[in-house]
PDB file of C-alpha atoms and ligand atoms in Angstrom:
ATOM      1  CA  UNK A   1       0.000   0.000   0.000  1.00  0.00           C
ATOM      2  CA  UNK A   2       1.293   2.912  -0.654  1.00  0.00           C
ATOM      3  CA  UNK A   3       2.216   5.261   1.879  1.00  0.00           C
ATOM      4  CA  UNK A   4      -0.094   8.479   2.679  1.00  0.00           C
ATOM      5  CA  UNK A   5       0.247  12.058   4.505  1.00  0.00           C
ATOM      6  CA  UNK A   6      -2.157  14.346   5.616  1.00  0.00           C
ATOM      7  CA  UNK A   7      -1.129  17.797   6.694  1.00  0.00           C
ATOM      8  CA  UNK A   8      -3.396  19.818   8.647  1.00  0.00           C
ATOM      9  CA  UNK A   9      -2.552  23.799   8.510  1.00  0.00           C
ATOM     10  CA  UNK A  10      -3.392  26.022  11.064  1.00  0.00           C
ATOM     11  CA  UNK A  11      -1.986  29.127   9.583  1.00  0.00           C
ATOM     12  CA  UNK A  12      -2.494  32.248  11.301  1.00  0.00           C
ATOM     13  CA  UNK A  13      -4.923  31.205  13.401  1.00  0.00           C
ATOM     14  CA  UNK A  14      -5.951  29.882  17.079  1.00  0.00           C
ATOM     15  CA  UNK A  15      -5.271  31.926  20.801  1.00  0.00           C
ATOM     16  CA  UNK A  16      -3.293  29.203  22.861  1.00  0.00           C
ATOM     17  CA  UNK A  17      -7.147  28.504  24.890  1.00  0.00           C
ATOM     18  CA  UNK A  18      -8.727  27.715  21.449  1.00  0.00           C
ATOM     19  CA  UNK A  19      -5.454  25.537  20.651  1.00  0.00           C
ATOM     20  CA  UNK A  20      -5.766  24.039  24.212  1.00  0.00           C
ATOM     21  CA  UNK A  21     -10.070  22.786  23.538  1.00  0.00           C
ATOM     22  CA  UNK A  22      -8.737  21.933  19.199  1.00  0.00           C
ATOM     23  CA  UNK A  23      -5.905  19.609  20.842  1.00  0.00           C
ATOM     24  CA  UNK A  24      -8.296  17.805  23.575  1.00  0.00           C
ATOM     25  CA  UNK A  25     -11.156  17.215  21.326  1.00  0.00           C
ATOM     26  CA  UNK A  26      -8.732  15.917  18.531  1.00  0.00           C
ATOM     27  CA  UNK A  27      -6.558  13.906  20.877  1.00  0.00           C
ATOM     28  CA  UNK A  28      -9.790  12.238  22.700  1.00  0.00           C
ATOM     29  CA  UNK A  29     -11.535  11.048  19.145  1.00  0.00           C
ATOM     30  CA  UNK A  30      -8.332  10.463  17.202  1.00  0.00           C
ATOM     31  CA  UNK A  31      -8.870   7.351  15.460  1.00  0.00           C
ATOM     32  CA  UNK A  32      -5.667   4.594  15.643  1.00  0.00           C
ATOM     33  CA  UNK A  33      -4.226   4.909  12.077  1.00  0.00           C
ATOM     34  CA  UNK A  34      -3.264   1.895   9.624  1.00  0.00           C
ATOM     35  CA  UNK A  35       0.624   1.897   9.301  1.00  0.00           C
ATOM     36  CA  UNK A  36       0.649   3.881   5.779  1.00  0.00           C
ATOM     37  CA  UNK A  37      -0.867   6.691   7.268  1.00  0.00           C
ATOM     38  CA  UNK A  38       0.945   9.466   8.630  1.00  0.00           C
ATOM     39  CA  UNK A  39      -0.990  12.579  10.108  1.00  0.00           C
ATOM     40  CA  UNK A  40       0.980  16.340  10.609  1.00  0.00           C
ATOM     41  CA  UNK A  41      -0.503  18.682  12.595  1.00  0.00           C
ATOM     42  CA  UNK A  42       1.429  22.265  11.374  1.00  0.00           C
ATOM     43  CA  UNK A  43      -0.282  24.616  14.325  1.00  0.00           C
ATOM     44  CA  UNK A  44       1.203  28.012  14.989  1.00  0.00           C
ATOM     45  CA  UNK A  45       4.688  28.365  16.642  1.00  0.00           C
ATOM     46  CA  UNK A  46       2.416  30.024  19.973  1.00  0.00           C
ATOM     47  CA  UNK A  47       0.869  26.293  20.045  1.00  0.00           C
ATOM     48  CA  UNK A  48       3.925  24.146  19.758  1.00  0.00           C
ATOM     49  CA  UNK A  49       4.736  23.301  22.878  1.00  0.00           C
ATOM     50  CA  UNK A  50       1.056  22.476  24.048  1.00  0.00           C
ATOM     51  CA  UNK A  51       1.545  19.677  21.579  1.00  0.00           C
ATOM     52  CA  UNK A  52       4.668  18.394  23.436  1.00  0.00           C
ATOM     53  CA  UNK A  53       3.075  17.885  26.719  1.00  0.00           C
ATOM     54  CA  UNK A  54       2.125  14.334  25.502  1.00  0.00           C
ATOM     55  CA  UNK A  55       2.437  12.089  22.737  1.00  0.00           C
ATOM     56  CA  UNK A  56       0.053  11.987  20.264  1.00  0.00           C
ATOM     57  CA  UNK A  57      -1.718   9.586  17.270  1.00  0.00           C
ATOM     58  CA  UNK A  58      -0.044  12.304  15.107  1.00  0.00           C
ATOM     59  CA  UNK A  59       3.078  14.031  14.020  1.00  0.00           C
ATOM     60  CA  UNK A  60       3.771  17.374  14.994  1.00  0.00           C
ATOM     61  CA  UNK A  61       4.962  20.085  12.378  1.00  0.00           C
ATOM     62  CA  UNK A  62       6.168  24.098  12.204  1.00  0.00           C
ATOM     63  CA  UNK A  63       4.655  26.281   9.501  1.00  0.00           C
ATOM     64  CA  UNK A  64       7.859  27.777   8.668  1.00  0.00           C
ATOM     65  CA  UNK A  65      11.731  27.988   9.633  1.00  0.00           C
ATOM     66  CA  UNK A  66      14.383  30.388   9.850  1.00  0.00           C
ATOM     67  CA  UNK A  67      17.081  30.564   6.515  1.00  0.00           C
ATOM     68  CA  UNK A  68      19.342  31.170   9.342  1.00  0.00           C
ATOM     69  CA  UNK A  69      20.840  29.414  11.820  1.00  0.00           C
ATOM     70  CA  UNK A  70      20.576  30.772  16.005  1.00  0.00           C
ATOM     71  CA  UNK A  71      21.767  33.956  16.605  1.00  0.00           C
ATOM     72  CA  UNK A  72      20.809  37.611  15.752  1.00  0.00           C
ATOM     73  CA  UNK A  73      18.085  37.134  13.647  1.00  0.00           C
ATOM     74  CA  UNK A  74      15.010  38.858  15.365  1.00  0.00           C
ATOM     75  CA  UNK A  75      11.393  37.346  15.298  1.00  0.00           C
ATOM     76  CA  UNK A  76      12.920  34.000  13.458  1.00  0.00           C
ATOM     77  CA  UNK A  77      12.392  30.074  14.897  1.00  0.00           C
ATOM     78  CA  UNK A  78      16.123  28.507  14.306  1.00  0.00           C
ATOM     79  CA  UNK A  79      15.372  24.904  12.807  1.00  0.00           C
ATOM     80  CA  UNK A  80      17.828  23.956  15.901  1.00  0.00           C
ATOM     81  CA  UNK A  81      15.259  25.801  18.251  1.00  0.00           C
ATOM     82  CA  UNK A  82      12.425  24.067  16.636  1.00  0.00           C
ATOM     83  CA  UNK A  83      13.633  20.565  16.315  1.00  0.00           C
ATOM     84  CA  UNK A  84      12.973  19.422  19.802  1.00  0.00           C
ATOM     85  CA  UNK A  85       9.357  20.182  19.125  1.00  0.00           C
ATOM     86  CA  UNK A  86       8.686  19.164  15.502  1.00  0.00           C
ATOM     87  CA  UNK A  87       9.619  16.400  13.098  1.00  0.00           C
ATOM     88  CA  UNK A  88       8.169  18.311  10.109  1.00  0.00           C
ATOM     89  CA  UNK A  89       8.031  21.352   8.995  1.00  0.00           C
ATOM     90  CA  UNK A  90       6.142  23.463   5.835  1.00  0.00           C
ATOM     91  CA  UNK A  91       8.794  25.482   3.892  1.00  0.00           C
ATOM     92  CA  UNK A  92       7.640  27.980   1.401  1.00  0.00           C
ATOM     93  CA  UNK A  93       4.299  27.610   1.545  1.00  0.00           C
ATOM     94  CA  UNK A  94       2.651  30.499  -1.456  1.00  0.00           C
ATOM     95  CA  UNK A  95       1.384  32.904   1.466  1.00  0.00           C
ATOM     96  CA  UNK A  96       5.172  33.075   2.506  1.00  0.00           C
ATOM     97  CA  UNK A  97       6.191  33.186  -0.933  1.00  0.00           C
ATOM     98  CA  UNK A  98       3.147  36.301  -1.529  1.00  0.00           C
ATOM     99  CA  UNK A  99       3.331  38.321   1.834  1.00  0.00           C
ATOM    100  CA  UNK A 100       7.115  37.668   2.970  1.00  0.00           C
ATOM    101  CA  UNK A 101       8.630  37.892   0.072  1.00  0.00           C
ATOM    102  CA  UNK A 102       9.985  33.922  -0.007  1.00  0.00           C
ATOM    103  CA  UNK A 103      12.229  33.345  -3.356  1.00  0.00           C
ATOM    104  CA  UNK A 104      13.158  30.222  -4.272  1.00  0.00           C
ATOM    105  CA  UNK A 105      16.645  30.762  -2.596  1.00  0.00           C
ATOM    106  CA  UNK A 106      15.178  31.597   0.712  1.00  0.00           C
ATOM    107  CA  UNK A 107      13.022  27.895  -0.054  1.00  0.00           C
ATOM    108  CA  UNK A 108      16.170  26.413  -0.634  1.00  0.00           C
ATOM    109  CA  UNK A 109      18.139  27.630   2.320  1.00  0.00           C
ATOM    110  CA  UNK A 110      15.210  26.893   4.646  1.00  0.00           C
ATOM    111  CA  UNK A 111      15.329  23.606   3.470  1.00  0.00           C
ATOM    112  CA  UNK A 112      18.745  23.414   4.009  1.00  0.00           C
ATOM    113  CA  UNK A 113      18.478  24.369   7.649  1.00  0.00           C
ATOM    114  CA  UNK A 114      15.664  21.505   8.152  1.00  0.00           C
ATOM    115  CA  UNK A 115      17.573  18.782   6.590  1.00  0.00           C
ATOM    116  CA  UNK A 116      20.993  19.380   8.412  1.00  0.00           C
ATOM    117  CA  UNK A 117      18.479  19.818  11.972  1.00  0.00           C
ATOM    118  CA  UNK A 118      16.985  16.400  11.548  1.00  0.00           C
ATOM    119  CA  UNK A 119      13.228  18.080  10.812  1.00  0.00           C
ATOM    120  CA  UNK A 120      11.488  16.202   7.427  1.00  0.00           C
ATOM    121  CA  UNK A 121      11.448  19.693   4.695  1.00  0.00           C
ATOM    122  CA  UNK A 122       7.692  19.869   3.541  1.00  0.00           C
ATOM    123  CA  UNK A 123       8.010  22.292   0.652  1.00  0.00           C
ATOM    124  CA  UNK A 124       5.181  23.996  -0.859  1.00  0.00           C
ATOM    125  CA  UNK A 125       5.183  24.511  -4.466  1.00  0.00           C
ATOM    126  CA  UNK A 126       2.162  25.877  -6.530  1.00  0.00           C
ATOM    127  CA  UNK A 127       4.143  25.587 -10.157  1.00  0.00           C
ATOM    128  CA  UNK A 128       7.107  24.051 -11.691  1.00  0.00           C
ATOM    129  CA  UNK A 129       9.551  26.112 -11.486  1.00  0.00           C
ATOM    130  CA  UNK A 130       9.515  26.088  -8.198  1.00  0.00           C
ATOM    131  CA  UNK A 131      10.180  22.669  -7.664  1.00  0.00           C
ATOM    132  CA  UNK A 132      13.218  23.104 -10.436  1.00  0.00           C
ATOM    133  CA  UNK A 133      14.262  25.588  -8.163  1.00  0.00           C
ATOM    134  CA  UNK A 134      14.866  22.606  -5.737  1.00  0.00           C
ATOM    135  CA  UNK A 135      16.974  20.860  -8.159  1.00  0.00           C
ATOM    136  CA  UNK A 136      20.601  21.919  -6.637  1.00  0.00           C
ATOM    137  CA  UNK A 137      19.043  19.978  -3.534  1.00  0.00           C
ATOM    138  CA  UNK A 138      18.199  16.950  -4.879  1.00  0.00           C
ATOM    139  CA  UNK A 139      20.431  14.424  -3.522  1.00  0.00           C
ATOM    140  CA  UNK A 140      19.946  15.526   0.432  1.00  0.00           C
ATOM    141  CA  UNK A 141      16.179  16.193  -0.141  1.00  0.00           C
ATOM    142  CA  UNK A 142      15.076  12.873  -1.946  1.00  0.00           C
ATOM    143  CA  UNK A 143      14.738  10.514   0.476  1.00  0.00           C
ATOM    144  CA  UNK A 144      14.588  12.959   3.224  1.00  0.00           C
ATOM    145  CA  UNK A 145      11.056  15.428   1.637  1.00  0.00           C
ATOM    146  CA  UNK A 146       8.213  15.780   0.718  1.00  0.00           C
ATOM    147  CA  UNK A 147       6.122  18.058  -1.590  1.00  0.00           C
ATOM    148  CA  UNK A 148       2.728  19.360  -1.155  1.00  0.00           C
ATOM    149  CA  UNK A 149       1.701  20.848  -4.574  1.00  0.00           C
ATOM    150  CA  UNK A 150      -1.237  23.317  -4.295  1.00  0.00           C
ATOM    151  CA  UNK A 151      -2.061  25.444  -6.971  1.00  0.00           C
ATOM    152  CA  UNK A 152      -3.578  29.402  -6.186  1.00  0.00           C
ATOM    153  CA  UNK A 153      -6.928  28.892  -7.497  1.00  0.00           C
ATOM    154  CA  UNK A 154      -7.564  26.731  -4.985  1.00  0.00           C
ATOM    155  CA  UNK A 155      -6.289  27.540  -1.588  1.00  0.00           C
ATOM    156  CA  UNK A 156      -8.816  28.910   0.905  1.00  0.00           C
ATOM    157  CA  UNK A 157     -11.220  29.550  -2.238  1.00  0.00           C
ATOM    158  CA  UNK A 158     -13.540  25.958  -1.836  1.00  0.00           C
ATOM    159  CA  UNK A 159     -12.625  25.045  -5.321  1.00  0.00           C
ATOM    160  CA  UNK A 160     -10.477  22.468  -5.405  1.00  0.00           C
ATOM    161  CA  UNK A 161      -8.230  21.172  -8.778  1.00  0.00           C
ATOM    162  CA  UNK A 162      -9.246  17.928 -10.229  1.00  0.00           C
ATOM    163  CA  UNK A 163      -7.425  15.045  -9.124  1.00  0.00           C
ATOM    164  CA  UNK A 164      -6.823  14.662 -12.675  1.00  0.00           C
ATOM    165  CA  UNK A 165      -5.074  18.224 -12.985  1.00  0.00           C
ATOM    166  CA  UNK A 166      -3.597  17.596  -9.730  1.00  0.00           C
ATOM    167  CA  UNK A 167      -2.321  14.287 -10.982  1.00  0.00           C
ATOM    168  CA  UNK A 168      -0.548  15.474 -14.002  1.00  0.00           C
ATOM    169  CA  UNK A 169       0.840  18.074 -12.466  1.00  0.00           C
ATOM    170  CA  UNK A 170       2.462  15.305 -10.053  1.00  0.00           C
ATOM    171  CA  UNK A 171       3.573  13.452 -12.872  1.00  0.00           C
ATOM    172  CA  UNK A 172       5.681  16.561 -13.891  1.00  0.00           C
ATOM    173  CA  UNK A 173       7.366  16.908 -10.182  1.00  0.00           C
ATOM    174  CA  UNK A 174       7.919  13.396  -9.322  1.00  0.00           C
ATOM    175  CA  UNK A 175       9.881  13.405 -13.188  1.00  0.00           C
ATOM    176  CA  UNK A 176      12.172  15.399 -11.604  1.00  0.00           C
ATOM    177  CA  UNK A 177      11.968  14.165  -8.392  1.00  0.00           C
ATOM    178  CA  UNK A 178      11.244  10.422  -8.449  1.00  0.00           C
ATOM    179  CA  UNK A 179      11.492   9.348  -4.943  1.00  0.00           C
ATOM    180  CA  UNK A 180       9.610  12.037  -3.086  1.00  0.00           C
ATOM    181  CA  UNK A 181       6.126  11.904  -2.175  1.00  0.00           C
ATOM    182  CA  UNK A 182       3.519  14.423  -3.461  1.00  0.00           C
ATOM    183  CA  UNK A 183       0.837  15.896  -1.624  1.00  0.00           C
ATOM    184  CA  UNK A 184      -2.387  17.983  -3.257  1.00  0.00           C
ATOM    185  CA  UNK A 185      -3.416  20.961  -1.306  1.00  0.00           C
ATOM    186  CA  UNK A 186      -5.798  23.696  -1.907  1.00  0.00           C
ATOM    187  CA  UNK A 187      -9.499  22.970  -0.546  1.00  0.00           C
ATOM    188  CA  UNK A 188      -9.317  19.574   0.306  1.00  0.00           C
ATOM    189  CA  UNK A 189     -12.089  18.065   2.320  1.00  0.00           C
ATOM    190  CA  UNK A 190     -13.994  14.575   3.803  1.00  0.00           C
ATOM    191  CA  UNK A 191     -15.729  14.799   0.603  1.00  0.00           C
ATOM    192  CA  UNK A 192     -13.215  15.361  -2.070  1.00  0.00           C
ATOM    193  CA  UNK A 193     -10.421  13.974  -0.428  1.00  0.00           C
ATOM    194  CA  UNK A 194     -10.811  10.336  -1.769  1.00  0.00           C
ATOM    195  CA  UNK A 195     -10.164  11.474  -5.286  1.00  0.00           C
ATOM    196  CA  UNK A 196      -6.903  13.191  -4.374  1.00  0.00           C
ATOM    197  CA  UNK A 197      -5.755  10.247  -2.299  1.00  0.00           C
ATOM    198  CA  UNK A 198      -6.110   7.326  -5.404  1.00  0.00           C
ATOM    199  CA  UNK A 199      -4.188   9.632  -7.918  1.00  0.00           C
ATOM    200  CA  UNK A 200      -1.131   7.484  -9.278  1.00  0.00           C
ATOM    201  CA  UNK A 201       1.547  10.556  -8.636  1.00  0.00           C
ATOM    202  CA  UNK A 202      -0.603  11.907  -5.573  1.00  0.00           C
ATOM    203  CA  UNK A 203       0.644  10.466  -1.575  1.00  0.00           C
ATOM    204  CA  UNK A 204      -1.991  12.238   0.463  1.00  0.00           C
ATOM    205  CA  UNK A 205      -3.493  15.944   1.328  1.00  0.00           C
ATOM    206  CA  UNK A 206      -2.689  19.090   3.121  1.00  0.00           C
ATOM    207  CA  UNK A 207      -5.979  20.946   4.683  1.00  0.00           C
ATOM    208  CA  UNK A 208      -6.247  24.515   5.755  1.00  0.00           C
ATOM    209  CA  UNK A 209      -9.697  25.305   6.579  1.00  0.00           C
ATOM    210  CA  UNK A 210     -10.680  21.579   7.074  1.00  0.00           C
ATOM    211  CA  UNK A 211      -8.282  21.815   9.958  1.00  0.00           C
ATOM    212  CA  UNK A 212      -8.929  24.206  11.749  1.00  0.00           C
ATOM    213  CA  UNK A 213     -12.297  22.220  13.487  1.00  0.00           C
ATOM    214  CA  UNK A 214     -11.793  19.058  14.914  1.00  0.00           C
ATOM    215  CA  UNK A 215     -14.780  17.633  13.444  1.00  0.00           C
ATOM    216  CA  UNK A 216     -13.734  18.332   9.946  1.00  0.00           C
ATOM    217  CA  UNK A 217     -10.050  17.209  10.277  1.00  0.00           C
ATOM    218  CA  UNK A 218     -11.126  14.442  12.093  1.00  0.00           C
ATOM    219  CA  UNK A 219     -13.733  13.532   9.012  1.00  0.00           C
ATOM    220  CA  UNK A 220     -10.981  14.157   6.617  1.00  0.00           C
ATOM    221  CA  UNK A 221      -8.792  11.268   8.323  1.00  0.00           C
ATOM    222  CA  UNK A 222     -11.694   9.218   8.662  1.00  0.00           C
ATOM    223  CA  UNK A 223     -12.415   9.156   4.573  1.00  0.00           C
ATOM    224  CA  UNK A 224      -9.147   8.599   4.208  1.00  0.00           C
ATOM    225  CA  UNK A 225      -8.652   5.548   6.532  1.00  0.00           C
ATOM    226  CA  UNK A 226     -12.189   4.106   5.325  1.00  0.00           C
TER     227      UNK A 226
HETATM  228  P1  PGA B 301      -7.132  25.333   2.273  1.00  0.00           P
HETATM  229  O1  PGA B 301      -5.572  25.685   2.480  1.00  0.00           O
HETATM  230  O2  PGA B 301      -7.290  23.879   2.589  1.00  0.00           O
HETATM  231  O3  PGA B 301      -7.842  26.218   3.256  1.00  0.00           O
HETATM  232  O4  PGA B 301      -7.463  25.632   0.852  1.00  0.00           O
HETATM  233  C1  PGA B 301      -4.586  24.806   2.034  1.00  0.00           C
HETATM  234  C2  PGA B 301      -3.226  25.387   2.339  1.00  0.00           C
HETATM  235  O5  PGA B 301      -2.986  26.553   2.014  1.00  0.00           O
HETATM  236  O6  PGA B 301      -2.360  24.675   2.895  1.00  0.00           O
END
């Protein structure tokens, strides 16, 4: 069988009481996942260490990472800072690419930085080039990352690509990257999730919205365990 992800991300969102009731209600429902499986929960950096009190049927993961490494760099998360907390983390996802500015350098150092910290380099890509981008990191990456493809159109807007579009645009990316998984985000859901999941190039979902309540990000593991 082959193996599947599902990233849930939080973005900017949840007060450290809200993340408190999200992780309680999640933790007392979550279901005990088949082996091929793998659930990241990406909350805010406010949130992380709520999620370290005790272990959970899920992997924990930052949004982001610092290019850099400790030092004085104000307002950044070091990946050595974060890798106590985390096993995963999101790297370039196209609202850090839009609002801060993220080029494909600053992708490739953060990715960097995760790698040599021991955290698994999620990187968000929403065309191409970006993953091309990657290529002067291909040896340490494959084997060691992931990609979660999601194109514009559909983040946060409720219409998600077809798995068919979504498919062939995997096909391109793991051509160039043959031995790294491939994740579809961008309005995923319990109901269109199943779709996403079967597509040849496709090895699971990342979810915005759908995770932000546990009953919806508890539904979208549940269709995807049926
Ligand atoms: P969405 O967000 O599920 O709310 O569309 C996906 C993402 O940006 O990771």
């Amino acid at each position: 069988m082959k193996k599947l992800f599902i990233l849930g991300n939080w973005k900017s969102n949840k007060t450290l009481s809200e993340a408190k009731s999200w992780l309680a209600d999640v933790d007392r429902t979550f279901p005990a996942l088949p082996p091929h499986v793998t659930v990241i929960v990406c909350p805010n950096f406010l949130a992380l260490p709520l999620f370290a009190e005790k272990t959970h049927g899920f992997s924990v993961g930052a949004q982001d990472i610092s290019p850099y490494e400790t030092g004085a760099y104000t307002g950044e998360i070091a990946a050595d800072m974060a890798k106590s907390l985390v096993s995963h983390v999101m790297i370039g996802h196209s609202e850090r690419r839009k609002y801060f500015g993220e080029t494909d350098e600053t992708v490739a150092e953060k990715t960097k930085r995760a790698i040599a910290a021991g955290i698994i380099p999620i990187v968000c890509v929403s065309a191409i080039d970006q993953v091309q981008a990657l290529a002067v990191l291909a040896p340490e990456f494959s084997g060691k990352g992931i990609f979660l493809y999601e194109p514009l159109f559909a983040i946060g807007s409720g219409k998600s690509d077809s798995p068919e579009n979504a498919d062939r645009v995997a096909g391109d990316i793991a051509a160039l990257f043959p031995t790294v998984p491939i994740m579809y985000g961008g309005s995923v859901t319990a109901e269109n999730v199943t779709g996403f999941i079967n597509a040849t190039h496709l090895s699971g979902v990342g979810a915005g919205g759908a995770s932000l309540t546990p009953h919806t990000f508890l539904a979208l593991i549940t269709s995807v365990i049926a």
